[in-house]
Structures are given as C-alpha cells and as structure tokens.
XYZ file of C-alpha atoms in Angstrom:
216
model
C 12.285 0.504 -16.651
C 11.774 -1.071 -13.225
C 14.928 -3.185 -13.473
C 16.988 -0.020 -14.105
C 15.536 1.928 -11.194
C 17.352 0.193 -8.323
C 19.663 2.302 -6.179
C 22.043 2.203 -3.241
C 19.698 4.157 -0.922
C 16.037 4.952 -0.592
C 16.559 8.435 -2.017
C 18.475 7.078 -5.020
C 15.834 4.416 -5.660
C 13.038 6.995 -5.708
C 15.068 9.415 -7.814
C 15.729 6.678 -10.374
C 12.034 5.786 -10.489
C 11.200 9.442 -11.090
C 13.720 9.631 -13.910
C 12.194 6.567 -15.558
C 8.634 7.836 -15.188
C 7.616 5.306 -12.531
C 6.985 8.071 -9.977
C 5.438 11.279 -11.243
C 4.016 13.074 -8.217
C 6.396 15.133 -6.046
C 4.147 14.379 -3.038
C 4.511 10.641 -3.586
C 8.269 10.939 -4.113
C 8.666 12.961 -0.912
C 6.611 10.492 1.129
C 8.458 7.457 -0.241
C 11.846 9.055 0.429
C 10.867 9.395 4.105
C 10.426 5.606 4.390
C 13.595 3.509 4.495
C 12.736 0.227 2.775
C 15.667 -1.433 4.566
C 13.531 -1.369 7.707
C 10.812 -3.428 6.016
C 12.698 -6.335 4.422
C 14.412 -9.408 5.838
C 17.683 -8.903 3.946
C 18.664 -5.201 3.728
C 21.169 -6.090 0.993
C 18.337 -6.024 -1.539
C 16.261 -3.279 0.083
C 16.742 -0.749 -2.704
C 16.141 -3.045 -5.655
C 12.964 -2.306 -7.584
C 11.709 -5.844 -7.178
C 9.513 -7.809 -4.755
C 11.277 -9.347 -1.756
C 10.216 -12.305 0.432
C 9.259 -11.402 3.998
C 8.463 -14.884 5.269
C 5.208 -16.857 5.684
C 4.953 -17.126 1.876
C 4.440 -13.352 1.699
C 6.335 -10.636 -0.134
C 6.823 -6.908 -0.038
C 5.818 -5.568 -3.448
C 8.279 -3.908 -5.800
C 8.654 -0.172 -5.107
C 7.220 0.756 -8.510
C 4.017 -1.125 -7.637
C 3.763 0.780 -4.375
C 4.276 3.973 -6.371
C 1.505 3.024 -8.841
C -0.923 2.370 -5.982
C -0.030 5.535 -4.092
C -0.295 7.770 -7.153
C -3.643 6.243 -8.068
C -5.032 6.899 -4.578
C -3.319 10.288 -4.206
C -6.418 12.456 -4.857
C -7.929 10.900 -1.713
C -4.726 10.896 0.368
C -5.196 14.384 1.760
C -4.153 15.518 5.239
C -6.650 14.113 7.723
C -7.790 11.250 5.445
C -8.436 7.723 6.684
C -6.792 4.835 4.786
C -7.131 1.042 4.939
C -4.188 -1.058 3.688
C -5.251 -4.692 3.275
C -2.402 -7.190 3.199
C -0.174 -4.701 4.996
C 2.690 -7.205 5.311
C 5.842 -5.489 6.492
C 4.102 -2.137 7.077
C 5.997 -0.258 4.352
C 3.009 1.171 2.502
C 1.310 2.112 5.775
C 4.331 4.293 6.494
C 4.100 5.954 3.064
C 0.375 6.576 3.516
C 0.992 8.038 6.978
C 3.399 10.620 5.597
C 0.732 11.659 3.077
C -2.286 11.927 5.395
C -0.275 13.396 8.266
C -0.833 13.365 12.022
C -4.518 14.278 11.694
C -5.163 11.271 9.454
C -5.278 7.578 10.285
C -3.864 4.527 8.527
C -5.146 1.047 9.341
C -2.976 -1.888 8.271
C -4.877 -5.180 8.071
C -2.889 -8.414 7.715
C -4.135 -12.006 8.140
C -0.786 -13.348 9.439
C -0.414 -12.305 13.102
C 3.366 -12.752 13.068
C 3.648 -10.232 10.249
C 1.471 -7.795 12.167
C 3.869 -7.975 15.119
C 6.883 -7.623 12.811
C 5.352 -4.652 10.993
C 4.914 -2.788 14.278
C 8.612 -3.349 15.009
C 9.503 -2.148 11.509
C 7.461 1.023 11.821
C 8.993 1.761 15.203
C 12.493 1.223 13.772
C 11.629 3.648 10.972
C 10.816 6.391 13.474
C 7.049 5.952 13.590
C 6.689 4.602 17.112
C 4.900 7.763 18.246
C 2.440 7.469 15.351
C 1.584 3.938 16.497
C 1.210 4.989 20.138
C -0.990 7.896 19.058
C -3.193 5.585 16.922
C -2.304 7.506 13.767
C -1.210 4.085 12.502
C -3.111 0.978 13.628
C -1.866 -2.499 12.684
C -4.330 -5.352 13.189
C -4.731 -9.023 12.280
C -7.850 -10.076 10.446
C -9.583 -11.274 7.293
C -8.942 -8.721 4.582
C -12.057 -9.769 2.664
C -14.137 -8.378 5.528
C -12.180 -5.162 5.849
C -12.102 -3.398 9.205
C -15.549 -1.862 9.763
C -14.694 -0.456 13.183
C -12.722 2.395 11.585
C -14.847 2.777 8.422
C -15.561 4.680 6.278
C -12.211 5.013 4.501
C -11.286 7.680 1.994
C -8.881 5.243 0.337
C -8.486 1.460 0.420
C -5.432 -0.360 -0.932
C -5.581 -4.132 -1.408
C -2.299 -5.957 -1.908
C -3.496 -9.484 -2.775
C -5.919 -10.448 -5.524
C -9.546 -11.262 -4.805
C -11.540 -13.474 -7.211
C -14.204 -10.761 -7.297
C -14.760 -7.313 -5.830
C -15.582 -7.794 -2.110
C -18.854 -6.050 -1.224
C -17.696 -5.480 2.354
C -14.828 -3.314 1.106
C -17.076 -1.292 -1.199
C -19.430 -0.719 1.736
C -16.513 0.604 3.807
C -15.494 3.184 1.200
C -16.379 6.760 2.042
C -18.422 8.891 -0.362
C -16.335 9.979 -2.182
C -13.684 7.277 -1.873
C -11.378 5.123 -3.988
C -10.040 1.563 -3.861
C -6.989 0.102 -5.648
C -7.411 -3.667 -5.894
C -6.164 -6.637 -7.965
C -9.043 -8.880 -9.096
C -8.943 -12.246 -10.809
C -7.877 -15.890 -10.508
C -6.113 -17.334 -13.549
C -5.520 -13.829 -14.874
C -5.486 -10.726 -12.732
C -5.871 -7.005 -13.311
C -5.627 -3.950 -11.110
C -8.933 -2.109 -10.788
C -9.741 1.393 -9.618
C -13.053 1.419 -7.765
C -14.631 4.817 -7.131
C -17.603 5.740 -4.982
C -18.944 9.235 -5.647
C -20.535 11.639 -3.185
C -23.956 10.090 -3.896
C -22.748 6.531 -3.222
C -22.632 5.471 -6.877
C -19.859 2.926 -7.549
C -17.847 2.581 -10.755
C -14.836 0.434 -11.538
C -12.134 0.761 -14.169
C -9.491 -1.752 -15.204
C -6.038 -0.148 -15.016
C -3.547 -2.843 -16.063
C -2.847 -6.550 -15.859
C -0.504 -8.105 -13.302
C 1.268 -11.445 -12.999
C -0.409 -14.103 -10.887
C 1.529 -15.558 -7.966
C 1.792 -19.301 -8.496
C-alpha cells in the first residue's frame, strides 16, 4: 500500500499511511506529523511521496513507511529521556522523529560517514524548528564510521541502522543499553531487517523481521 500512501502534505502522508496500516501507533504518527519531510529532501516536489529520494553523495532518504517500521519497532525503548543512536543519519529526518519521541530530557545522536551530509542535516533540523535542540545537545550530529558506533555517548536505549552491514557489528551490540534494542539491515547479496535485543542481564537475541531490497 506504500504507493497509495503519498499525500500533498506531511499530515496527509501520515494519515494515508495510518489508513493503509503502515503506521499503527498514535505516538509514532504524532511524532512524524511534527517533522516536515520537505525540509529533508533536495526537491520538495516529491517530499510527501512514500518512496525513497536521493539526497546527494549516492545517498537516499528512506521511504516514509520504512521510517515508520523502524520507529514502531523501537518504540518500546523510545521513552521520554531515552538515548538513541541513528547510524546513517543522512538528511536528519529520523533524528527529528526520534527527538519528538524522547523529548527534551532525551538525546539523539545522528552518525553519518559523509561530512557534507552532516552539515546539511544540521541545516535541515534548524529549518524544521529544531535549532534549539541542537544548541542544547538534545540532538547531536557527528561524522564517523557507523560500524564503530559512537561510544562517547553510549549506552543507547535504541539504535537504528540505515545501511546494511554484512554481519552484526559487535561494537554496536556493546553500545546497547541493558535493556536495549537495535533495528538493523544485515546481509550482502540478500538483506533482511533484524531486531536485536539486549535484556537487563546483558543477554542478546536477534530476530529476522523481513527482507529488503539490496541497493545495487
């Protein structure tokens, strides 16, 4: 139903995704409606289509329904005051959604390996009304190797990974809080989204959620 969920505004896009069962949580819908996707794409003409969009440097912003899947999966850990790591933060869109869920007492770290996208994402977040959250370090956007995570701010209640890894990176598991959850695509020729949970005793389990298309 993704192709039928596009709208003429952020609110209409999210409402259509709710109607088609792509967004189920009212908390997720409310947070996504607060983020104007037009501020996070190169061409605002296609901002409210439920499809990936190029953002330069051979990178894309994921389709809104994929952001919704990730956010709903991590939602049990996205409580006010939680700390979140978004790896492959790109345009900054999902960092904004996470911020609205964890609130001013939480912290969202966006980690992106392309420095130019880091700079652009800060501009996008500021344009979307989150300049104060950046100045107050409620949102931190940094350049770095996503495979290594960002240990300086660890542990994280939730970790979202946007690009596939050939295998589950140990560094990211180590940076999960107990309890904590990671949403990550894993694979090379074929890829699947995995949910990785660490319980309060530090035991780690992983569950395959669904397959995704590989970027060629």
